[in-house]
PDB file of C-alpha atoms in Angstrom:
ATOM      1  CA  MET A   1     151.545  78.389  60.784  1.00  0.00           C
ATOM      2  CA  THR A   2     154.615  78.073  58.578  1.00  0.00           C
ATOM      3  CA  LEU A   3     154.500  75.993  55.428  1.00  0.00           C
ATOM      4  CA  HIS A   4     157.635  74.101  54.519  1.00  0.00           C
ATOM      5  CA  PHE A   5     158.196  73.028  50.957  1.00  0.00           C
ATOM      6  CA  LEU A   6     160.531  70.183  50.199  1.00  0.00           C
ATOM      7  CA  PRO A   7     162.740  70.572  47.154  1.00  0.00           C
ATOM      8  CA  PRO A   8     161.670  68.425  44.214  1.00  0.00           C
ATOM      9  CA  ALA A   9     163.267  65.015  43.995  1.00  0.00           C
ATOM     10  CA  ILE A  10     166.559  65.202  42.158  1.00  0.00           C
ATOM     11  CA  ASP A  11     166.439  63.436  38.827  1.00  0.00           C
ATOM     12  CA  PRO A  12     169.147  60.726  38.772  1.00  0.00           C
ATOM     13  CA  TYR A  13     170.012  61.664  35.184  1.00  0.00           C
ATOM     14  CA  GLU A  14     170.588  65.276  36.200  1.00  0.00           C
ATOM     15  CA  THR A  15     172.873  64.071  38.975  1.00  0.00           C
ATOM     16  CA  ALA A  16     174.781  61.822  36.564  1.00  0.00           C
ATOM     17  CA  VAL A  17     175.196  64.704  34.105  1.00  0.00           C
ATOM     18  CA  ASP A  18     176.419  67.000  36.875  1.00  0.00           C
ATOM     19  CA  ASP A  19     178.899  64.329  38.023  1.00  0.00           C
ATOM     20  CA  ALA A  20     180.219  63.780  34.489  1.00  0.00           C
ATOM     21  CA  ILE A  21     180.727  67.506  33.953  1.00  0.00           C
ATOM     22  CA  ALA A  22     182.392  67.914  37.357  1.00  0.00           C
ATOM     23  CA  THR A  23     184.719  64.993  36.622  1.00  0.00           C
ATOM     24  CA  CYS A  24     185.850  66.843  33.471  1.00  0.00           C
ATOM     25  CA  ASN A  25     186.415  70.090  35.410  1.00  0.00           C
ATOM     26  CA  GLY A  26     183.372  71.773  33.882  1.00  0.00           C
ATOM     27  CA  ASP A  27     184.301  70.915  30.281  1.00  0.00           C
ATOM     28  CA  LEU A  28     180.995  69.987  28.616  1.00  0.00           C
ATOM     29  CA  ARG A  29     182.650  68.762  25.441  1.00  0.00           C
ATOM     30  CA  GLY A  30     185.085  66.620  27.450  1.00  0.00           C
ATOM     31  CA  ALA A  31     182.251  65.132  29.508  1.00  0.00           C
ATOM     32  CA  LEU A  32     180.256  64.291  26.391  1.00  0.00           C
ATOM     33  CA  LYS A  33     183.297  62.746  24.716  1.00  0.00           C
ATOM     34  CA  ALA A  34     184.065  60.637  27.809  1.00  0.00           C
ATOM     35  CA  LEU A  35     180.474  59.349  27.948  1.00  0.00           C
ATOM     36  CA  ILE A  36     180.472  58.479  24.246  1.00  0.00           C
ATOM     37  CA  ILE A  37     183.741  56.570  24.640  1.00  0.00           C
ATOM     38  CA  ALA A  38     182.442  54.732  27.711  1.00  0.00           C
ATOM     39  CA  ASN A  39     179.275  53.822  25.809  1.00  0.00           C
ATOM     40  CA  GLU A  40     181.315  52.433  22.910  1.00  0.00           C
ATOM     41  CA  PHE A  41     183.250  50.191  25.302  1.00  0.00           C
ATOM     42  CA  LEU A  42     179.984  48.957  26.824  1.00  0.00           C
ATOM     43  CA  GLU A  43     178.491  48.269  23.389  1.00  0.00           C
ATOM     44  CA  ARG A  44     181.616  46.388  22.309  1.00  0.00           C
ATOM     45  CA  ASP A  45     181.593  44.261  25.446  1.00  0.00           C
ATOM     46  CA  LEU A  46     177.899  43.515  25.044  1.00  0.00           C
ATOM     47  CA  GLU A  47     178.510  42.410  21.456  1.00  0.00           C
ATOM     48  CA  ARG A  48     181.297  40.123  22.667  1.00  0.00           C
ATOM     49  CA  ALA A  49     179.094  38.703  25.415  1.00  0.00           C
ATOM     50  CA  LEU A  50     176.314  37.949  22.949  1.00  0.00           C
ATOM     51  CA  ALA A  51     178.605  36.592  20.221  1.00  0.00           C
ATOM     52  CA  PRO A  52     177.960  32.937  19.376  1.00  0.00           C
ATOM     53  CA  ASP A  53     181.691  32.154  19.252  1.00  0.00           C
ATOM     54  CA  GLY A  54     182.049  32.816  22.972  1.00  0.00           C
ATOM     55  CA  SER A  55     184.536  35.674  22.718  1.00  0.00           C
ATOM     56  CA  PRO A  56     185.933  36.606  26.127  1.00  0.00           C
ATOM     57  CA  SER A  57     184.160  39.396  27.927  1.00  0.00           C
ATOM     58  CA  ILE A  58     184.198  40.989  31.359  1.00  0.00           C
ATOM     59  CA  VAL A  59     180.744  39.473  31.723  1.00  0.00           C
ATOM     60  CA  HIS A  60     182.410  36.047  31.875  1.00  0.00           C
ATOM     61  CA  ASP A  61     185.373  37.185  33.947  1.00  0.00           C
ATOM     62  CA  GLY A  62     185.007  35.704  37.406  1.00  0.00           C
ATOM     63  CA  ASN A  63     187.324  38.361  38.759  1.00  0.00           C
ATOM     64  CA  ALA A  64     185.624  41.336  37.046  1.00  0.00           C
ATOM     65  CA  CYS A  65     185.833  43.598  40.080  1.00  0.00           C
ATOM     66  CA  MET A  66     189.627  43.260  40.096  1.00  0.00           C
ATOM     67  CA  ARG A  67     190.119  43.649  36.360  1.00  0.00           C
ATOM     68  CA  ILE A  68     192.578  46.311  35.259  1.00  0.00           C
ATOM     69  CA  VAL A  69     191.636  47.971  31.979  1.00  0.00           C
ATOM     70  CA  ASN A  70     194.177  49.821  29.908  1.00  0.00           C
ATOM     71  CA  TRP A  71     191.858  52.138  27.958  1.00  0.00           C
ATOM     72  CA  ALA A  72     194.635  53.342  25.651  1.00  0.00           C
ATOM     73  CA  ASP A  73     195.449  49.787  24.523  1.00  0.00           C
ATOM     74  CA  ASP A  74     191.771  48.846  24.170  1.00  0.00           C
ATOM     75  CA  ALA A  75     191.088  51.888  21.988  1.00  0.00           C
ATOM     76  CA  LYS A  76     193.627  50.678  19.420  1.00  0.00           C
ATOM     77  CA  THR A  77     191.747  47.411  18.780  1.00  0.00           C
TER      78      THR A  77
END
């Protein structure tokens, strides 16, 4: 009788880390920097969405899936 062992389930965080590093051509520092920048954009948009003055946000954009973001321009604000 042969026993077959299945590989352990892949942790989704490990997969996300591997994808981020691969996207940056193996550059760990570049992957970390990209994730920090992406997180800052998400935090800023969440703050706008929760602001009492009703600042515009992609959360309220009815056409969010078609939105074009110019990251270079957004980083200046």
